[in-house]
Short mmCIF file of C-alpha atoms in Angstrom, two decimals:
data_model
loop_
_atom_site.label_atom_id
_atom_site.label_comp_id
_atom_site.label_asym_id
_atom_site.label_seq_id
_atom_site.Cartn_x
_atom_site.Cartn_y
_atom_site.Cartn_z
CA UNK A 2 -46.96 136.19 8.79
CA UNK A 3 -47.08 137.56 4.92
CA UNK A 4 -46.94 136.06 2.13
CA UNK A 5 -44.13 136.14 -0.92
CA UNK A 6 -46.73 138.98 -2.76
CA UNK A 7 -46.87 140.83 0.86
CA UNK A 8 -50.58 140.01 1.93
CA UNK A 9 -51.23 138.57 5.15
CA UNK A 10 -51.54 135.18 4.86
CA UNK A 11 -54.79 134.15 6.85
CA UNK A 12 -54.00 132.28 10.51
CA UNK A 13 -55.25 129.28 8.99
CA UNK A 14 -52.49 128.52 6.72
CA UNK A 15 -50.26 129.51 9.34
CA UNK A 16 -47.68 127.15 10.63
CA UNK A 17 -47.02 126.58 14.01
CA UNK A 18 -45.88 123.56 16.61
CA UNK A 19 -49.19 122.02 15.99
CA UNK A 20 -49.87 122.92 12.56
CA UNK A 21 -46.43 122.23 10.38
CA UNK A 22 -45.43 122.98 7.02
CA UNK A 23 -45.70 119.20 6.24
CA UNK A 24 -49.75 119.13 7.53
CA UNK A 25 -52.98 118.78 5.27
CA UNK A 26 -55.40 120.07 7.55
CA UNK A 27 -58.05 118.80 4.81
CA UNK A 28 -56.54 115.46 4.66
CA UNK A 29 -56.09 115.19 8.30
CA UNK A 30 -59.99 116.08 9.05
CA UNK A 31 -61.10 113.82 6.24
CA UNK A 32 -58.97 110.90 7.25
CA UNK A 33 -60.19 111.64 10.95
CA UNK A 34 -63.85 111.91 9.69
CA UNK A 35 -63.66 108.09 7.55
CA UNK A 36 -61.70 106.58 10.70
CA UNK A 37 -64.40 107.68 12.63
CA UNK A 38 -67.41 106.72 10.76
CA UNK A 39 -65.54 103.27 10.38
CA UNK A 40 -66.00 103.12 14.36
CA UNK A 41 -69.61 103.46 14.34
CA UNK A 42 -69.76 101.04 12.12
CA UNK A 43 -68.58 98.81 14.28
CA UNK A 44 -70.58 100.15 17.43
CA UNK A 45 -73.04 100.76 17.37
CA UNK A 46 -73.88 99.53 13.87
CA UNK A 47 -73.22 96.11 14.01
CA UNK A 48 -73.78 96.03 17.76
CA UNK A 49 -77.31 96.69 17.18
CA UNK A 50 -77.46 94.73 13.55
CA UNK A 51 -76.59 91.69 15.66
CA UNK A 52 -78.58 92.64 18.76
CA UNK A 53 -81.73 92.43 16.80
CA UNK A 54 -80.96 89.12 14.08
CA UNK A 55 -80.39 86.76 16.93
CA UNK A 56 -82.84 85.08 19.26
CA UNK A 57 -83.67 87.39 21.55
CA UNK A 58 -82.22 85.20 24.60
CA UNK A 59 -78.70 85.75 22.62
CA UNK A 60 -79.60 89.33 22.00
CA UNK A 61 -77.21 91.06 24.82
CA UNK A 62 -74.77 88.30 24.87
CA UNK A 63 -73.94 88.99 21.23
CA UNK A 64 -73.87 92.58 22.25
CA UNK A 65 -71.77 92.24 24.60
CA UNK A 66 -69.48 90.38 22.03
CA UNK A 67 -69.28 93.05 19.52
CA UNK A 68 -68.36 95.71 22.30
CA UNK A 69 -65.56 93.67 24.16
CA UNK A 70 -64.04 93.04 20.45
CA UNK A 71 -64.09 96.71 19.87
CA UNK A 72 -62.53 97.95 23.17
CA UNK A 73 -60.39 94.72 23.40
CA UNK A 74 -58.71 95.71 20.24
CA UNK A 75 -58.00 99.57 20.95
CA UNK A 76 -55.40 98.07 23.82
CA UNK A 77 -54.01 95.53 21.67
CA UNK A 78 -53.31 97.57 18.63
CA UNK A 79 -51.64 100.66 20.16
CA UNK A 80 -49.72 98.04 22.68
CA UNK A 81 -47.90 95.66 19.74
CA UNK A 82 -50.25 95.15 17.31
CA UNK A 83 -50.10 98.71 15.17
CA UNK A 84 -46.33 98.28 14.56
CA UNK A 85 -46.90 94.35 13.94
CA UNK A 86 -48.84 95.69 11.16
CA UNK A 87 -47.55 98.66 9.67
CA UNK A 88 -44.10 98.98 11.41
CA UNK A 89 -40.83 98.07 10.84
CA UNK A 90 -40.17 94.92 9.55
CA UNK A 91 -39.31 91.88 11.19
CA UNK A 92 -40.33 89.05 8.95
CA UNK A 93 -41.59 89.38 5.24
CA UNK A 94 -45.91 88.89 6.93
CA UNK A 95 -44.59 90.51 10.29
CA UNK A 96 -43.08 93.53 11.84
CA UNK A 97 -42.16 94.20 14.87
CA UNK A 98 -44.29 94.28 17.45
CA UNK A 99 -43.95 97.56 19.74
CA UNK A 100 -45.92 100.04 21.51
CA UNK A 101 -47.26 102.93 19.48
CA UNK A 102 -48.16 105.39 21.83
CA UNK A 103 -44.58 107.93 21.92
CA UNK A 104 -45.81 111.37 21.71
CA UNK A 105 -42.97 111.85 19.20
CA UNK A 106 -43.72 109.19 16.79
CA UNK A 107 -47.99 109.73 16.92
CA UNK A 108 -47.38 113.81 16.47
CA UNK A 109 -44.88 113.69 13.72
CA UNK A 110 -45.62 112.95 10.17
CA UNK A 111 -47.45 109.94 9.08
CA UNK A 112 -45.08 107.34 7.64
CA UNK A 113 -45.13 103.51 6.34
CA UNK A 114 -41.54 102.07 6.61
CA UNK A 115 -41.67 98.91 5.03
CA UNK A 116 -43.60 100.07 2.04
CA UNK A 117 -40.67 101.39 0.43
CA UNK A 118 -39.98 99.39 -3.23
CA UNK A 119 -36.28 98.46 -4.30
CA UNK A 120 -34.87 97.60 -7.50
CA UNK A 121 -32.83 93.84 -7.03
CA UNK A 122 -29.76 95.91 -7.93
CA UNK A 123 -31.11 97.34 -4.76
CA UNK A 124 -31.51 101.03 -5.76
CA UNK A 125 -35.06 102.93 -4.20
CA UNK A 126 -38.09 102.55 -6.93
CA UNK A 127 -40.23 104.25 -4.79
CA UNK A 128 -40.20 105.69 -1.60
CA UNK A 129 -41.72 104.55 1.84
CA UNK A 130 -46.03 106.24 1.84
CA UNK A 131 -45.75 109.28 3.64
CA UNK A 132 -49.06 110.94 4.12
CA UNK A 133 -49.32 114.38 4.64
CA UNK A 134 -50.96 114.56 8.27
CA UNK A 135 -49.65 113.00 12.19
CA UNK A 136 -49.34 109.08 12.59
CA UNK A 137 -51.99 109.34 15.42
CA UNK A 138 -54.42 109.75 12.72
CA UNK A 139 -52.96 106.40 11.14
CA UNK A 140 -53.02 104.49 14.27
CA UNK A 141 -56.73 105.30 14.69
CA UNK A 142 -57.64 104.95 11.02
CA UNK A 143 -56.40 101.21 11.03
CA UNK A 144 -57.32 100.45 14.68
CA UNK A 145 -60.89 100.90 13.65
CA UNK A 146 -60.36 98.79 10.54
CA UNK A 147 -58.92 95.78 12.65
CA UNK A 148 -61.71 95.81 15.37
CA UNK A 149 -64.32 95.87 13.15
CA UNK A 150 -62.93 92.55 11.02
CA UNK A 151 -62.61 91.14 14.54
CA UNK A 152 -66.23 92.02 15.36
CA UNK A 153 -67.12 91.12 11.46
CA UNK A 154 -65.99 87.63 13.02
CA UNK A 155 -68.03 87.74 16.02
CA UNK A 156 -71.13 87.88 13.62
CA UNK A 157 -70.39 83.68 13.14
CA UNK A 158 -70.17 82.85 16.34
CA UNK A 159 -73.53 84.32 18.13
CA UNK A 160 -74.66 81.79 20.34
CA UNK A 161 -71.82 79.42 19.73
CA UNK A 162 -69.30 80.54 21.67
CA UNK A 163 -68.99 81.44 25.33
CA UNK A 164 -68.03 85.11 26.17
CA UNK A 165 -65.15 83.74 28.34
CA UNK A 166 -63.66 82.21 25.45
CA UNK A 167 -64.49 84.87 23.13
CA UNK A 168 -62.21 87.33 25.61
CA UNK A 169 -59.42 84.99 24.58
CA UNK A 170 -59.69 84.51 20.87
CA UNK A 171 -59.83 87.97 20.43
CA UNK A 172 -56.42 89.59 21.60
CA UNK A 173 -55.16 85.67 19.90
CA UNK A 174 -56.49 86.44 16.29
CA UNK A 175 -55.87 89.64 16.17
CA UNK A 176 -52.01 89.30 16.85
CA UNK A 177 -51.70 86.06 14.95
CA UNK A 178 -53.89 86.06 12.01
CA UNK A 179 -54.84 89.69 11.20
CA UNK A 180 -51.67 91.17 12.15
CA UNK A 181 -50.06 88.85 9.23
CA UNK A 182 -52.64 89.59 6.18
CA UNK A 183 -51.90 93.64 7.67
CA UNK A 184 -48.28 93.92 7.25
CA UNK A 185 -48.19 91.39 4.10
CA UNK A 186 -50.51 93.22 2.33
CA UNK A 187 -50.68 96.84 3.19
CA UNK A 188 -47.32 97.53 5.38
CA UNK A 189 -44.96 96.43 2.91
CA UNK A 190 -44.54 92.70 3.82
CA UNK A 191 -43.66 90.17 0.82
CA UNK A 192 -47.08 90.48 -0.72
CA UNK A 193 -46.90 94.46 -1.08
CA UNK A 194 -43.22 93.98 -2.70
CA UNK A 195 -45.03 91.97 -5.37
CA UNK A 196 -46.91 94.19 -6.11
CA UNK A 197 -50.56 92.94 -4.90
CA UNK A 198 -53.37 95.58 -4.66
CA UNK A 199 -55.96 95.14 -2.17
CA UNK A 200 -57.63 98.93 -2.22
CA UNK A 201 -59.34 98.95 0.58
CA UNK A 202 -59.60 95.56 2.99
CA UNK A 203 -61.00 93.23 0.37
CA UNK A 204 -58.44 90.10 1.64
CA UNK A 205 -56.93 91.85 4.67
CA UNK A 206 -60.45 92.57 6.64
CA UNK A 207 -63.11 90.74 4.42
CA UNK A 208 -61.60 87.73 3.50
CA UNK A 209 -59.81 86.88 6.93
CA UNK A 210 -62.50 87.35 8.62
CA UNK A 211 -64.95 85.28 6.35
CA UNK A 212 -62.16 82.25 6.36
CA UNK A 213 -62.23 82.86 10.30
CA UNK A 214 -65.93 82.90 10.66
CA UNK A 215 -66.43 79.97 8.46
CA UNK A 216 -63.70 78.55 10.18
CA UNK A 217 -64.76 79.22 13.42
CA UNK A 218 -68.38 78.26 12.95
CA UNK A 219 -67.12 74.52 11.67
CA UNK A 220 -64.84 73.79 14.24
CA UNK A 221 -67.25 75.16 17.03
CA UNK A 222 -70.13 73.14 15.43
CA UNK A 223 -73.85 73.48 14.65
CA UNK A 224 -76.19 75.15 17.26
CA UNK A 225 -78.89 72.65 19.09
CA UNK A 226 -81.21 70.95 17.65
CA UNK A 227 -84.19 73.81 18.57
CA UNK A 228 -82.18 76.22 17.50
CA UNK A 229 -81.22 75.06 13.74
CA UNK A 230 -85.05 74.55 13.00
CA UNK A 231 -86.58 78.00 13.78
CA UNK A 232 -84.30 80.96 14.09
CA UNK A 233 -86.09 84.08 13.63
CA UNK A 234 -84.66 87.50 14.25
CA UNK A 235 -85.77 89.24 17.72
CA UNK A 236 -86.33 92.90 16.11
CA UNK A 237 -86.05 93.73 12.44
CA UNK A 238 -86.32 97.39 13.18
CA UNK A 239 -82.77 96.63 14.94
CA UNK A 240 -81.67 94.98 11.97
CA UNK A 241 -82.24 97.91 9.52
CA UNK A 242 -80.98 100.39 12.21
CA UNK A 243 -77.21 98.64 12.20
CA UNK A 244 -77.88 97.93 8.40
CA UNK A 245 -77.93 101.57 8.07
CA UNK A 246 -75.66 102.49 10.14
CA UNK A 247 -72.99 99.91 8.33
CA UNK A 248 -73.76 101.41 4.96
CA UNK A 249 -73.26 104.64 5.65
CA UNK A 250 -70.53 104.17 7.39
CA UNK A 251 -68.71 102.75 4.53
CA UNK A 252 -68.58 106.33 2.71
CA UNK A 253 -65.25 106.07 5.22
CA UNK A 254 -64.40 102.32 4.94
CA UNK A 255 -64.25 103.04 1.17
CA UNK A 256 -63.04 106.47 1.21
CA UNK A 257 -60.67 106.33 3.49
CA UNK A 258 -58.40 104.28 1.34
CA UNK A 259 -56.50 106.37 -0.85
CA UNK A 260 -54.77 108.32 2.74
CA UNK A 261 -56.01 111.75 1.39
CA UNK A 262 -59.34 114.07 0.35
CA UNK A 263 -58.80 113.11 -3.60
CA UNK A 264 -60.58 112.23 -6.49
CA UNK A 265 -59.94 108.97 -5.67
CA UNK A 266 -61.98 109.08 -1.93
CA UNK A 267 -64.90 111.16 -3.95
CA UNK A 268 -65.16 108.34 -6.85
CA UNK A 269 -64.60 105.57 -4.18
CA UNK A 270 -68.45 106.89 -2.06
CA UNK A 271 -69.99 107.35 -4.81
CA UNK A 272 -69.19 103.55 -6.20
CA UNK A 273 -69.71 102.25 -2.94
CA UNK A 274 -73.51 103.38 -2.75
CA UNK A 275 -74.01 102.40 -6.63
CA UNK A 276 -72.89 98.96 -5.92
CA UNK A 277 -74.61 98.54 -2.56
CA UNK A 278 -78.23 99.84 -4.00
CA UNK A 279 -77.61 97.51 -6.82
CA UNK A 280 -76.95 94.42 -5.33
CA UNK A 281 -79.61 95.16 -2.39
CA UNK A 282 -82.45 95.51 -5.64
CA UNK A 283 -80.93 92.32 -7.07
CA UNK A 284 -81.20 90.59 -3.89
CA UNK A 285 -84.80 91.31 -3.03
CA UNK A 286 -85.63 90.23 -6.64
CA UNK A 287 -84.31 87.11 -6.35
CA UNK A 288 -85.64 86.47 -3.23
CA UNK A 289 -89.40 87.10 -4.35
CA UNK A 290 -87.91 84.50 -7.71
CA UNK A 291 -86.92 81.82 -5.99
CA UNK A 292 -88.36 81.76 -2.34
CA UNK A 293 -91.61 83.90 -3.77
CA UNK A 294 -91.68 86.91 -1.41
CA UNK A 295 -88.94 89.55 -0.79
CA UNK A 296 -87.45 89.49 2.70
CA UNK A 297 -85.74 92.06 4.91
CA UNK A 298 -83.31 89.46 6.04
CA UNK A 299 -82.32 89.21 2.65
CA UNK A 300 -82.66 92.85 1.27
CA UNK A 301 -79.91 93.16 4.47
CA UNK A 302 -77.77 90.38 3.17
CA UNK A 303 -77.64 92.13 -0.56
CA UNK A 304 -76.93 95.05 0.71
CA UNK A 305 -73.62 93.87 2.52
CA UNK A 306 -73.00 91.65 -0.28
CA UNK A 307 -72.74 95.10 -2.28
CA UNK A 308 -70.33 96.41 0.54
CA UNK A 309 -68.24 93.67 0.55
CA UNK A 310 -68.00 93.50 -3.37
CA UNK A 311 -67.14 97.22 -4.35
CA UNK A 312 -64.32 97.01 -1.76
CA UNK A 313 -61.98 95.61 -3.43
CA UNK A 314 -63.81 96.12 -6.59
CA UNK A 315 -65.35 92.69 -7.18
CA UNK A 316 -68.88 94.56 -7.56
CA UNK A 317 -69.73 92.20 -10.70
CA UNK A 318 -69.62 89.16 -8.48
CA UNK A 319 -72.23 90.28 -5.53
CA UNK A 320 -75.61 88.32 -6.52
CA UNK A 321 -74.18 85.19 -8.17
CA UNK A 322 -72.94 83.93 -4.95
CA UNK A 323 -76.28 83.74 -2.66
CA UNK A 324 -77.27 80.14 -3.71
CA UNK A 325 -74.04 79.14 -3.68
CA UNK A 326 -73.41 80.35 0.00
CA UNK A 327 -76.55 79.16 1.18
CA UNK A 328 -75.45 75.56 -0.23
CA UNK A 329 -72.48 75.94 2.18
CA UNK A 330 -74.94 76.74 5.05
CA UNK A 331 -76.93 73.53 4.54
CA UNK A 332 -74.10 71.15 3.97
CA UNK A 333 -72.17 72.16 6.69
CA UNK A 334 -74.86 73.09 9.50
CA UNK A 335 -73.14 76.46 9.59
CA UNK A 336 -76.69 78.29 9.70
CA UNK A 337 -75.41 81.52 9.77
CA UNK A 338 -77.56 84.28 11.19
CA UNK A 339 -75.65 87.29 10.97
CA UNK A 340 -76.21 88.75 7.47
CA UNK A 341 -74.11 87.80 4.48
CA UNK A 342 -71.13 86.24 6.72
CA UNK A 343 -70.35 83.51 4.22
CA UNK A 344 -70.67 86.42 1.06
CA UNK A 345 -67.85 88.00 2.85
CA UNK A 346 -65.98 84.90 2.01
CA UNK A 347 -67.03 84.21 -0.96
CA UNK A 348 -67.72 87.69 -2.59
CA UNK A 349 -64.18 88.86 -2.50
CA UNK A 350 -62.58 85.40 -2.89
CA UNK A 351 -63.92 84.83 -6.71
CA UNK A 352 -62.83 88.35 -7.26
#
């Protein structure tokens, strides 16, 4: 193939069945590349974060619970739950549910429905999102993001909550609570038309799943007696291995959000680890201020605080929350192993 100026254009830039005119092959790796890192994130990251903060008789049990919430949601979301969230619409906070596994619809080009914007005359303000790569790289881009807010709420209910139950809630929040906040916010439910900006999860993953933790973790009720008083993590080295591996997998969390390899994704990384050092430094200083040593516990906690915070942009909020959430642990006998599960709630809600 030449090109207009009669040069060969290189095979690359070619199109072809699986390469169309309408592909970024940039965008399309990058988006594949944040999607993924999102994943390990979720396992093993916070597999192993929680497999070494718990008791150690809990230790494979709460394993076990971050695993079956990751695979458990891959079947879910490309059964009914994708186009529940991102489809077309049924309801202003729903649409409709439907499998999304056609070859047709995953290998042609990525497409929103919902989000297009009308004028109340009714004329098109803007046009549906349309990103320039296959809507198989969508699916798995935002299957990751809804198993790991489903795992995020696992983190609340270590040793509370039987696996058996656990197998149930999961499929049950995902289609009736996350599915919701997904197509409100981001797929061009009633929120999107009104023009709320959440850039990158800060109400639809953080903030549902702090609310469902907190939630969860009240109505279940406080762990025994023996439990409450001494509740030391079984292997810190664990800890800071899924810390890690969550904070470096947020270079995709975070830049993954603006759909392409922009400016945007570039700025969004580089904010991200500003914010999370930050608030990690902050954290271990007040730590040695108010409880007179620094602790790893709590360097972990400030560094998802700083996570949590730059998501949505709410960076400037991080530290002032700790006593407040600790308060909340107290008064309510939430005690609250996993790191930072109530600054998830909190962080991004005073935002």
């Amino acid at each position: 193939m030449s090109s207009s100026s009669g040069t060969t254009m290189p095979l690359a830039y070619q199109t072809s069945a699986s390469s169309p005119e309408w592909l970024n092959k940039g965008d399309n790796a990058w988006q594949l590349t944040a999607a993924t890192l999102v994943g390990l994130q979720s396992f093993p990251g916070l597999v192993v974060l929680y497999g070494g903060v718990v008791k150690k008789k809990w230790a494979v049990n709460s394993a076990f619970m971050a695993l079956y919430a990751f695979a458990a949601v891959w079947i879910c979301w490309v059964t009914w739950a994708y186009n529940m969230s991102f489809g077309d619409r049924l309801l202003p906070l729903w649409g409709k549910a439907r499998p999304a596994l056609s070859q047709g619809g995953l290998v042609g080009q990525a497409g929103l429905p919902a989000t297009a914007h009308h004028f109340a005359s009714g004329a098109l303000e803007t046009p549906a999102a349309e990103p320039l790569y296959p809507m198989a790289t969508v699916v798995y881009f935002q299957c990751v993001f809804a198993a790991i807010t489903l795992v995020l709420v696992a983190g609340s209910l270590l040793g509370r909550m039987s696996f058996a139950a656990w197998m149930l809630f999961v499929p049950l929040w995902l289609t009736f609570s996350y599915t919701v906040g997904a197509f409100s916010v981001w797929g061009g439910g009633f929120l999107f038309q009104w023009g709320v900006i959440d850039y990158c999860g800060g109400y639809v993953i953080h903030l549902s799943a702090g609310f469902a933790g907190f939630t969860a973790a009240y109505w279940v009720g406080p762990r025994a007696q023996k439990d409450r008083e001494r509740f030391p993590p079984n292997n810190i080295l664990f800890t800071l291995t899924g810390a890690g591996l969550l904070w470096m997998g947020w270079a995709g969390f975070n830049g993954g959000g603006p759909y392409a390899a922009n400016v945007v994704a570039s700025m969004s990384v580089l904010n991200t680890n500003i914010c999370t050092a930050m608030s990690l430094l902050v954290w271990t200083c007040l730590d040695v201020v108010f409880f007179k040593k620094p602790s790893v516990v709590g360097a972990v906690q400030g560094m998802i605080t700083g996570l949590v915070c730059i998501t949505p942009a709410a960076g400037h909020h991080a530290c002032i929350m700790r006593r407040f959430s600790r308060f909340l642990v107290k008064k309510f006998h939430l005690l609250d192993q996993s790191p930072a599960r109530l600054v998830y709630l909190l962080s991004v809600h005073v935002r």
